[in-house]
Amino acid sequence: MSKQIAVKVDDLTVAYNYKPVLWDIDLEIPEGVLMAIVGPNGAGKSTLIKSILGILKPIAGSVSIYDKPYEKQRQLVAYVPQKGSVDWDFPTTALDVVMMGTYGSLGWIKRPGQKQKKAALEALEKVGMLPFKGRQISQLSGGQQQRIFLARALVQNASIYFMDEPFQGVDATTEIAIINILKELRKAGKTVIVVHHDLQTVPEYFDWVTFLNVKKIATGPVKDIFNDDNLTKTYGINYKVSIQE
Amino acid sequence: MDITEYIKLVFTDYTLRTITLGTAILGAVTGMLGSFAVLRKQSLLGDAISHAALPGIAIAFLITGAKDSNVLLLGALISGLIGTFWIRGIISKTHLKSDTALGLILSLFFGFGMLLLTFIQKQPNANQAGLDKYLFGQAATLVESDVWMMAIVTGICLFVLLLFWKEFKILLFDADYTKTLGFNTKLIDILITSFIVLAIVLGLQTVGVVLMSAMLLAPAAAARQWTNSLSVMVFLSAIFGAFSGVFGTAVSASQNNLSTGPVIVIVAGVFVLVSFIFSPSRGLLFKQIRFIKNRRDLKLHKTLAFMYNIAETHENISHPHAIKILNNFQGYTKATLQKLVQKNYVKLDGTMWSLTEEGFKIASNLYNQQNDNNE
């Protein structure tokens, strides 16, 4: 494949106190893939994303985005955190949260204006949440909150999207709506990296996969490497899944 | 003393005017910043900071030997900041949780401060009397220059708040995400925390070390009940804080031997109580009313739906039924049926109840309607 490398991780090691959470991770993610990161609880999936994005400080290793250090390429990257990472009783509206996606391009002090508002409304429309724009965010269901987070990332108009368990606690309708948006992003040439829990849906949703359990077990196209061998290596028990062609 | 006389006095009497103005400004600035502390779940931070300020006051006095309030507050500011950074250090460098770190610093600094105060009281220096006023505050010691100081700090605080509003807001809501957007979250954090420390130190003279955190939390907790917008919350919180100051001063001035600081805190507490009970969307009272109303609506819907179900088995939708039939199956009360009669959904004919045309239509749409409401 002659595709460009969108994200390159070198020797990334993260430890909380003495316990390594990620050990010497090397990872190359080609442009335009929809990639799942899978692994058991405590495998370091969220930690990997957070370290790539500079939220956590690794003890070793480097991250580059399109061959330049991440710090210089932030505007190319958008992040969808876990829904449970914020307090949804915060006094603000759905539209306001989505507007936050424009803050990065605005920089310090400058306030969002009409242009930013228009972009936020478009993103809300895309995730089907336009009728709820004025709603206080605690009045939204879990699935709606997830869509709001997705819209906030869409507003950033990035090239690479990192998402931490976007399907957690959402109903089937929302899951389909979200995966359709992710597939659309891929079609538009964007790279999407998703921490994912449901192994059954990996072959259906994703075309690229990384197996992670503190160390990187394997990474590559789903059709080549999503097999019992890698699943067993990652999860430690004999895993039987049927791979849908 | 009646109210008009008191208001006149506020404008003419130097001491009363100074205290009223001082407590109002103090209430406004602590209320404003308190919103941030509450939303960051750092409610206890204010308590720790104010207690941590005590040794600073004592040390400043020991060094200068004078009771100049600005010098003492500078000492308070320094030791408050040291306490704050130690708390952050403990949280980030050890396994201890933030409540442990806060409690530890709070009691250690306060204990050390008390130690110094007792040591100072044993000194022959006649100047030392009254230093313990910083424990519970004494508004009567406020002079015009203190109020000016408060006004200037409040002005700066307001300016910074408006300037970095967007940054403060996003950091409060989602700090990790803010980092990924390229903002220096540490800088924003230090900015907010420093202003909280500054506001607390300003209030020590008036409200005192022990009660200061209430000035930070009470107006914000009350304001949160009334609004779902951050800007309105900050504004309301400032207003509540200012009024707590004004009313508290009025109450303590109209009675003998009522210390101003505690009265202000109690007035702020009343704001909280009233807000918790009477706020339309989050208040206990309206929540209960909504709950009862929902239950009543549900009962009506249930009855209507049941009548609709049995009506469908008859040719005529208004086929009458004795209340016994309705009762025996599900235990409907006469009251519920009578309410439906009032709404013209059900008709009473002697002892027989029947569905009206309108009731039938409403009943057939019942579940669709409910779905609409939920969405």
XYZ file of C-alpha atoms in Angstrom:
620
model
C 0.000 0.000 0.000
C 1.394 3.353 -0.937
C -0.841 5.294 1.393
C 0.576 8.115 3.447
C 1.089 7.525 7.151
C -1.292 9.756 9.118
C -0.230 8.867 12.643
C 3.129 7.447 13.657
C 3.880 6.388 17.216
C 7.452 5.517 18.214
C 8.501 3.597 21.321
C 5.650 5.012 23.355
C 5.835 3.942 26.992
C 3.479 5.128 29.707
C 3.552 4.179 33.362
C 1.466 5.103 36.373
C 4.016 5.009 39.152
C 5.980 1.776 38.564
C 3.424 -0.162 36.637
C 3.763 0.145 32.882
C 0.419 0.767 31.216
C 1.769 0.929 27.702
C 5.028 -0.731 26.840
C 7.120 0.304 23.873
C 4.310 0.882 21.391
C 5.216 1.334 17.738
C 2.282 2.108 15.534
C 1.717 3.361 12.015
C -1.782 4.309 11.015
C -2.270 4.897 7.291
C -4.384 7.763 6.059
C -8.048 7.111 5.386
C -8.614 4.050 7.532
C -11.365 3.448 10.043
C -9.441 1.728 12.799
C -10.588 -0.017 15.967
C -8.337 -0.325 18.992
C -9.374 -3.467 20.852
C -8.123 -5.109 24.001
C -9.291 -6.183 27.442
C -10.011 -3.769 30.296
C -6.826 -2.193 31.539
C -5.034 -2.861 28.265
C -4.255 0.837 27.914
C -6.578 1.672 25.031
C -7.746 5.023 26.396
C -4.256 5.688 27.681
C -2.857 5.202 24.188
C -5.213 7.815 22.759
C -4.623 10.221 25.619
C -0.860 9.877 25.286
C -0.963 10.456 21.554
C -3.001 13.618 22.198
C -0.654 14.861 24.902
C -3.255 14.668 27.668
C -1.051 12.153 29.469
C 2.680 12.481 29.573
C 4.522 9.371 28.381
C 7.840 8.490 30.013
C 9.286 7.757 26.603
C 8.378 7.893 22.952
C 7.181 10.318 20.346
C 4.139 10.917 18.194
C 4.067 12.449 14.759
C 1.135 13.472 12.641
C 1.884 13.536 8.909
C 5.621 13.454 9.630
C 5.606 16.440 11.964
C 5.492 16.462 15.774
C 1.966 16.342 17.171
C 2.310 19.711 18.921
C 2.671 21.400 15.534
C -0.264 19.544 13.985
C -2.948 19.887 16.639
C -5.358 21.568 14.265
C -5.436 18.385 12.174
C -6.604 16.289 15.091
C -9.987 16.084 16.824
C -10.858 14.181 19.980
C -14.063 12.636 21.258
C -13.554 11.799 24.944
C -15.505 9.195 26.853
C -18.960 10.454 27.613
C -18.494 9.834 31.330
C -15.417 12.059 31.530
C -17.396 15.267 32.018
C -20.157 16.471 34.305
C -23.296 16.681 32.185
C -25.012 18.814 34.805
C -22.762 21.695 33.731
C -24.890 24.783 33.045
C -24.727 24.963 29.277
C -26.656 24.018 26.132
C -26.050 21.469 23.388
C -25.181 24.195 20.886
C -22.731 25.723 23.329
C -20.868 22.450 23.760
C -20.609 21.959 20.011
C -19.325 25.533 19.665
C -16.417 24.542 21.887
C -15.069 22.651 18.889
C -14.311 26.003 17.274
C -12.311 27.339 20.223
C -9.069 25.758 19.023
C -9.065 27.563 15.695
C -10.115 30.803 17.391
C -7.166 30.725 19.783
C -6.931 32.767 22.955
C -9.417 35.490 23.907
C -11.244 35.754 20.568
C -14.938 34.943 20.916
C -16.942 32.726 18.559
C -19.112 34.674 16.102
C -21.696 33.972 13.422
C -19.324 31.861 11.345
C -18.593 29.561 14.265
C -22.262 29.351 15.155
C -23.135 28.359 11.617
C -20.511 25.609 11.640
C -21.837 24.328 14.963
C -25.411 24.259 13.673
C -24.301 22.325 10.607
C -22.537 19.773 12.795
C -25.645 19.421 14.965
C -27.665 18.836 11.809
C -25.240 16.129 10.675
C -25.665 14.158 13.893
C -29.427 14.706 13.873
C -29.451 16.885 16.961
C -30.512 20.225 15.507
C -33.920 20.209 17.257
C -32.102 19.929 20.587
C -29.665 22.805 20.144
C -31.092 24.894 22.993
C -31.502 21.963 25.368
C -29.635 21.957 28.664
C -27.155 19.096 28.295
C -28.313 17.196 31.389
C -31.724 16.881 29.723
C -30.245 14.824 26.894
C -30.190 11.033 26.820
C -26.874 9.183 26.846
C -27.015 8.606 23.109
C -27.796 12.260 22.458
C -24.897 13.342 24.643
C -22.614 11.098 22.625
C -23.872 12.690 19.415
C -23.176 16.134 20.847
C -19.588 15.097 21.557
C -19.304 13.769 18.022
C -20.672 17.039 16.630
C -18.144 18.992 18.668
C -15.342 17.020 17.007
C -16.903 17.398 13.545
C -16.859 21.177 13.948
C -13.086 21.028 14.254
C -12.991 19.893 10.645
C -9.922 17.794 11.344
C -8.142 15.166 9.257
C -7.714 12.672 12.062
C -10.344 11.758 14.640
C -9.639 9.960 17.911
C -12.700 8.590 19.676
C -12.838 6.950 23.071
C -15.645 4.389 23.152
C -18.248 6.363 21.213
C -20.630 3.397 21.275
C -20.640 3.002 25.020
C -24.130 3.051 26.470
C -25.915 4.126 23.293
C -28.916 2.417 21.755
C -28.942 0.619 18.405
C -30.295 3.636 16.505
C -27.565 5.917 17.776
C -24.913 3.283 17.135
C -25.978 3.027 13.502
C -26.169 6.811 13.171
C -22.659 7.182 14.605
C -21.093 4.443 12.516
C -22.624 5.964 9.396
C -21.006 9.285 10.216
C -17.676 7.558 10.814
C -17.935 5.782 7.477
C -18.736 9.095 5.818
C -15.623 10.591 7.383
C -13.559 7.745 5.968
C -15.110 8.270 2.567
C -14.012 11.891 2.760
C -10.446 10.682 3.242
C -10.257 11.255 6.977
C -8.571 8.883 9.375
C -10.701 7.672 12.273
C -9.322 5.832 15.307
C -11.849 4.347 17.707
C -11.438 2.596 21.043
C -13.929 -0.215 20.668
C -15.329 -2.877 22.958
C -17.694 -4.975 20.930
C -15.595 -7.536 19.069
C -18.622 -8.827 17.159
C -18.971 -5.606 15.210
C -15.302 -5.066 14.386
C -15.391 -6.749 10.938
C -18.612 -4.973 10.056
C -17.634 -1.457 11.130
C -13.883 -1.194 10.666
C -11.310 -1.888 7.975
C -8.238 -1.608 10.200
C -7.594 -2.921 13.688
C -4.985 -2.720 16.430
C -4.823 -5.344 19.143
C -3.513 -3.912 22.354
C -2.719 -5.333 25.752
C -0.049 -3.154 27.348
C 2.087 -4.135 24.373
C 0.949 -3.896 20.807
C -0.087 -7.383 19.721
C -0.869 -6.693 16.084
C -2.022 -3.985 13.724
C -3.256 -4.119 10.165
C -6.267 -4.682 7.903
C -9.186 -6.390 9.607
C -9.474 -9.016 6.880
C -5.850 -10.083 7.359
C -5.325 -10.011 11.101
C -8.697 -10.190 12.825
C -8.450 -13.868 13.700
C -8.572 -16.259 16.615
C -4.826 -16.275 16.957
C -4.560 -12.525 17.625
C -7.674 -12.480 19.776
C -6.269 -15.231 21.944
C -2.947 -13.449 22.234
C -4.728 -10.261 23.273
C -7.420 -11.557 25.574
C -5.550 -14.545 26.945
C -8.395 -16.972 26.454
C -9.439 -18.870 23.414
C -11.742 -16.525 21.588
C -14.042 -17.763 18.890
C -15.604 -15.196 16.662
C -16.982 -15.678 13.250
C -15.550 -13.246 10.796
C -18.156 -11.967 8.444
C -16.895 -11.534 4.969
C -34.855 51.823 63.694
C -37.071 51.598 60.620
C -35.930 50.788 57.135
C -35.975 54.257 55.579
C -33.980 55.596 58.481
C -31.473 52.785 58.068
C -31.124 53.386 54.332
C -30.519 57.060 55.017
C -27.897 56.080 57.539
C -26.131 53.841 55.002
C -25.543 56.871 52.820
C -24.574 59.308 55.536
C -22.762 57.353 58.233
C -19.115 56.744 57.304
C -18.672 53.451 59.168
C -21.945 51.931 58.026
C -21.376 53.048 54.444
C -17.870 51.593 54.395
C -18.967 48.288 55.848
C -22.015 47.968 53.603
C -20.019 48.773 50.505
C -17.152 46.519 51.558
C -19.310 43.496 52.310
C -21.316 44.016 49.117
C -18.206 44.100 46.930
C -16.729 41.178 48.800
C -19.929 39.176 48.357
C -19.991 39.962 44.650
C -16.421 38.912 43.937
C -16.537 35.750 46.048
C -19.891 34.824 44.547
C -18.530 35.272 41.036
C -15.430 33.161 41.648
C -17.335 30.731 43.804
C -19.296 29.604 40.736
C -16.045 28.365 39.249
C -14.994 26.602 42.435
C -18.366 24.850 42.683
C -18.440 23.809 39.030
C -14.887 22.465 39.255
C -15.953 20.391 42.263
C -13.374 22.254 44.301
C -15.796 23.457 46.918
C -13.479 22.506 49.735
C -10.536 24.319 48.182
C -11.833 27.636 49.489
C -11.978 26.279 53.007
C -8.426 24.945 52.773
C -7.111 28.210 51.335
C -8.679 30.391 54.004
C -7.381 28.204 56.807
C -3.976 28.030 55.161
C -3.840 31.837 55.219
C -3.799 32.064 59.008
C -0.067 31.371 59.627
C 0.721 33.983 56.942
C -1.138 36.618 58.945
C 0.718 35.671 62.121
C 4.126 35.566 60.454
C 3.540 38.916 58.735
C 2.756 40.390 62.154
C 5.821 38.788 63.747
C 8.098 40.224 61.047
C 6.681 43.755 60.897
C 5.347 44.062 64.453
C 2.515 46.206 63.073
C -1.130 45.478 62.429
C -1.391 47.110 59.030
C -4.159 45.140 57.322
C -2.556 45.263 53.869
C 0.690 43.753 55.145
C -1.163 41.067 57.076
C -3.270 40.195 54.022
C -0.128 39.994 51.917
C 1.152 37.420 54.395
C -2.194 35.631 54.154
C -1.970 35.660 50.358
C 1.496 34.129 50.354
C 0.696 31.381 52.809
C -2.644 30.736 51.083
C -0.856 30.279 47.785
C 1.754 28.005 49.369
C -1.049 25.908 50.852
C -2.789 25.693 47.472
C 0.319 24.553 45.634
C 1.092 22.003 48.324
C -2.407 20.603 47.914
C -1.900 20.311 44.164
C 1.512 18.780 44.742
C 0.158 16.158 47.139
C -2.601 15.223 44.699
C -0.306 14.889 41.701
C 2.696 13.285 43.399
C 1.052 10.787 45.746
C -1.805 8.331 45.684
C -3.799 10.482 48.101
C -7.163 11.754 46.975
C -7.956 15.453 46.860
C -10.186 15.432 49.959
C -7.325 13.972 51.977
C -4.873 16.524 50.639
C -7.302 19.380 51.347
C -8.041 18.176 54.867
C -4.383 17.645 55.610
C -3.241 21.088 54.492
C -6.265 22.784 56.049
C -5.661 21.402 59.527
C -1.866 21.559 59.418
C -1.774 25.219 58.385
C -4.598 26.159 60.715
C -2.921 24.388 63.624
C 0.355 26.128 62.886
C -1.457 29.454 62.627
C -3.165 28.946 65.988
C 0.186 28.034 67.520
C 1.676 31.290 66.264
C -1.343 33.297 67.468
C -1.030 31.971 71.023
C 2.693 32.636 70.907
C 2.034 36.218 69.775
C -0.517 36.739 72.547
C 2.143 35.913 75.150
C 4.405 38.650 73.734
C 4.761 41.928 75.632
C 4.001 43.905 72.449
C 0.744 45.745 73.185
C -0.015 45.864 69.514
C -0.910 42.204 69.329
C -4.437 42.547 70.706
C -7.078 41.857 68.099
C -5.093 39.640 65.796
C -7.460 36.805 66.634
C -10.203 38.854 64.958
C -9.062 37.216 61.734
C -10.546 33.947 62.948
C -14.138 35.130 62.641
C -13.574 38.491 61.030
C -14.655 41.906 62.178
C -16.320 44.059 59.576
C -16.168 47.090 61.851
C -12.405 47.330 61.274
C -12.951 48.019 57.561
C -11.772 51.447 56.445
C -12.186 53.217 53.142
C -8.809 52.109 51.799
C -9.787 48.467 52.391
C -12.908 48.974 50.328
C -10.871 50.583 47.568
C -8.563 47.608 47.610
C -11.525 45.249 47.284
C -13.006 47.311 44.472
C -9.754 47.311 42.525
C -9.249 43.563 42.887
C -12.869 42.957 41.911
C -12.398 45.182 38.866
C -9.297 43.297 37.761
C -11.039 40.005 38.395
C -14.026 41.039 36.300
C -11.770 42.189 33.484
C -9.834 38.914 33.410
C -13.049 36.958 33.639
C -14.527 38.688 30.603
C -11.267 38.461 28.685
C -10.772 34.717 29.230
C -14.433 33.777 29.525
C -14.280 31.243 26.714
C -11.129 29.625 28.114
C -12.504 29.441 31.659
C -15.745 27.934 30.461
C -14.223 25.172 28.365
C -11.675 24.302 31.048
C -14.455 23.990 33.614
C -16.447 21.703 31.360
C -13.807 19.491 29.798
C -10.176 20.019 30.749
C -8.719 17.144 28.698
C -10.443 18.303 25.559
C -9.252 21.852 26.164
C -5.704 20.537 26.188
C -6.116 18.836 22.821
C -7.253 22.144 21.311
C -3.830 23.561 22.140
C -4.714 25.705 25.143
C -2.295 25.851 28.037
C -4.661 24.421 30.619
C -2.174 24.815 33.430
C -2.075 28.559 32.833
C -5.869 28.894 32.811
C -6.047 26.765 35.934
C -3.469 28.852 37.783
C -5.289 32.017 36.738
C -8.611 30.821 38.167
C -7.059 29.443 41.344
C -5.019 32.586 41.992
C -8.116 34.747 41.776
C -9.970 32.440 44.139
C -7.088 32.731 46.619
C -7.063 36.505 46.209
C -10.811 36.816 46.815
C -10.604 34.644 49.917
C -7.726 36.652 51.357
C -9.678 39.855 50.759
C -12.532 38.546 52.859
C -10.514 37.359 55.844
C -10.700 40.690 57.621
C -14.485 40.841 57.255
C -15.707 37.257 57.470
C -12.704 35.477 58.932
C -10.757 32.316 58.287
C -13.333 29.873 59.551
C -16.422 31.047 57.673
C -14.824 32.382 54.493
C -15.544 29.332 52.358
C -19.289 29.833 52.824
C -18.986 33.182 51.010
C -17.515 31.289 48.095
C -19.954 28.400 47.978
C -23.339 29.602 49.202
C -24.096 32.218 46.515
C -22.911 29.854 43.775
C -24.930 26.924 45.080
C -28.003 29.149 45.249
C -27.434 30.600 41.771
C -27.061 27.158 40.169
C -30.653 26.381 41.132
C -32.105 29.170 39.019
C -30.377 28.864 35.680
C -28.840 26.560 33.116
C -26.471 29.140 31.679
C -22.993 29.709 33.005
C -23.010 33.463 32.463
C -26.354 33.887 34.214
C -25.124 31.681 37.041
C -21.988 33.772 37.594
C -24.032 36.967 37.440
C -26.715 35.707 39.833
C -24.078 34.374 42.183
C -22.452 37.807 42.335
C -25.834 39.403 43.030
C -26.681 36.903 45.773
C -23.251 37.433 47.321
C -23.607 41.220 47.249
C -27.070 41.116 48.794
C -25.877 38.717 51.482
C -23.297 41.373 52.361
C -25.790 44.241 52.393
C -28.542 42.393 54.289
C -26.068 40.791 56.675
C -24.582 44.166 57.520
C -28.054 45.632 58.007
C -29.133 42.856 60.363
C -25.981 43.034 62.434
C -26.050 46.845 62.556
C -29.645 46.959 63.744
C -28.999 44.583 66.641
C -26.413 44.861 69.347
C -23.751 42.224 69.670
C -24.352 40.502 66.372
C -21.055 39.869 64.623
C -21.276 40.877 60.952
C -19.369 37.975 59.362
C -21.517 35.154 60.728
C -24.711 37.083 59.965
C -23.626 37.548 56.341
C -22.963 33.828 56.083
C -26.379 33.028 57.552
C -28.081 35.384 55.098
C -26.220 33.637 52.265
C -27.455 30.358 53.740
C -31.029 31.629 53.564
C -30.504 32.364 49.855
C -29.409 28.743 49.414
C -32.365 27.365 51.347
C -34.902 29.438 49.437
C -33.276 28.461 46.129
C -33.267 24.769 46.962
C -36.957 24.841 47.780
C -38.465 27.356 45.378
C -36.429 27.205 42.170
C -38.889 26.372 39.359
C -36.817 23.757 37.558
C -34.639 22.223 40.262
C -36.380 23.192 43.488
C -37.781 20.557 45.816
C -41.232 22.123 45.929
C -41.884 22.181 42.185
C -40.260 18.795 41.751
C -42.772 17.364 44.199
C -45.647 19.176 42.517
C -44.568 17.855 39.121
C -44.271 14.378 40.573
C -47.805 14.440 41.980
C -49.194 15.895 38.771
C -47.493 13.251 36.662
C -48.890 10.520 38.831
C -52.356 11.939 38.536
C -52.053 12.267 34.751
C -50.871 8.708 34.555
C -53.907 7.509 36.469
C -56.231 9.337 34.094
C -54.395 7.932 31.094
C -54.590 4.445 32.503
C -58.326 4.657 33.062
C -58.897 6.200 29.667
C -56.797 3.526 27.967
C -58.672 0.764 29.736
C -62.056 2.182 28.755
C -60.762 2.504 25.220
C -59.760 -1.164 25.204
C -63.161 -2.385 26.342
C -64.943 0.099 24.101
C -63.236 -1.438 21.095
C -64.925 -4.744 21.834
C -68.319 -3.098 21.401
C -69.931 -1.746 18.277
C -70.772 1.529 19.915
C -67.778 3.309 21.349
C -69.967 4.919 23.975
C -71.215 1.580 25.260
C -71.934 2.235 28.931
C -70.357 0.243 31.733
C -71.096 0.026 35.421
C -68.348 1.302 37.635
C -68.159 -2.200 39.110
C -66.762 -3.571 35.890
C -64.225 -0.831 35.692
C -63.460 -1.215 39.356
C -63.212 -4.951 39.548
C -60.556 -5.259 36.923
C -58.109 -2.574 37.853
C -59.373 -0.790 40.929
C -60.164 2.595 39.442
C -61.518 5.195 41.781
C -64.620 7.202 41.235
C -62.526 10.354 41.564
C -60.492 9.504 38.492
C -63.634 8.854 36.468
C -65.176 12.076 37.681
C -62.135 13.991 36.558
C -62.486 12.430 33.144
C -66.144 13.537 33.117
C -64.987 17.084 33.854
C -62.678 16.904 30.871
C -65.620 15.665 28.809
C -63.844 12.433 27.930
C -66.320 10.284 29.842
C -70.050 10.523 30.304
C -72.027 9.494 33.377
C -75.516 8.182 32.735
C -77.200 7.185 35.963
C -74.751 4.621 37.290
C -73.243 3.772 33.936
C -70.016 5.302 32.630
C -69.238 5.547 28.943
C -66.566 6.986 26.723
C -67.442 10.080 24.686
C -66.385 10.663 21.067
C -63.714 13.026 22.253
C -62.491 10.641 24.908
C -62.244 7.884 22.328
C -60.173 10.079 20.043
C -57.855 11.179 22.838
C -57.478 7.607 24.048
C -56.601 6.299 20.607
C -53.873 8.907 20.315
C -52.677 8.520 23.872
C -49.536 6.543 23.231
C -48.508 8.487 20.154
C -48.825 11.668 22.153
C -46.742 10.322 24.976
C -44.017 9.383 22.571
C -44.026 12.921 21.247
C -43.649 14.270 24.733
C -40.704 12.055 25.460
C -38.739 13.024 22.422
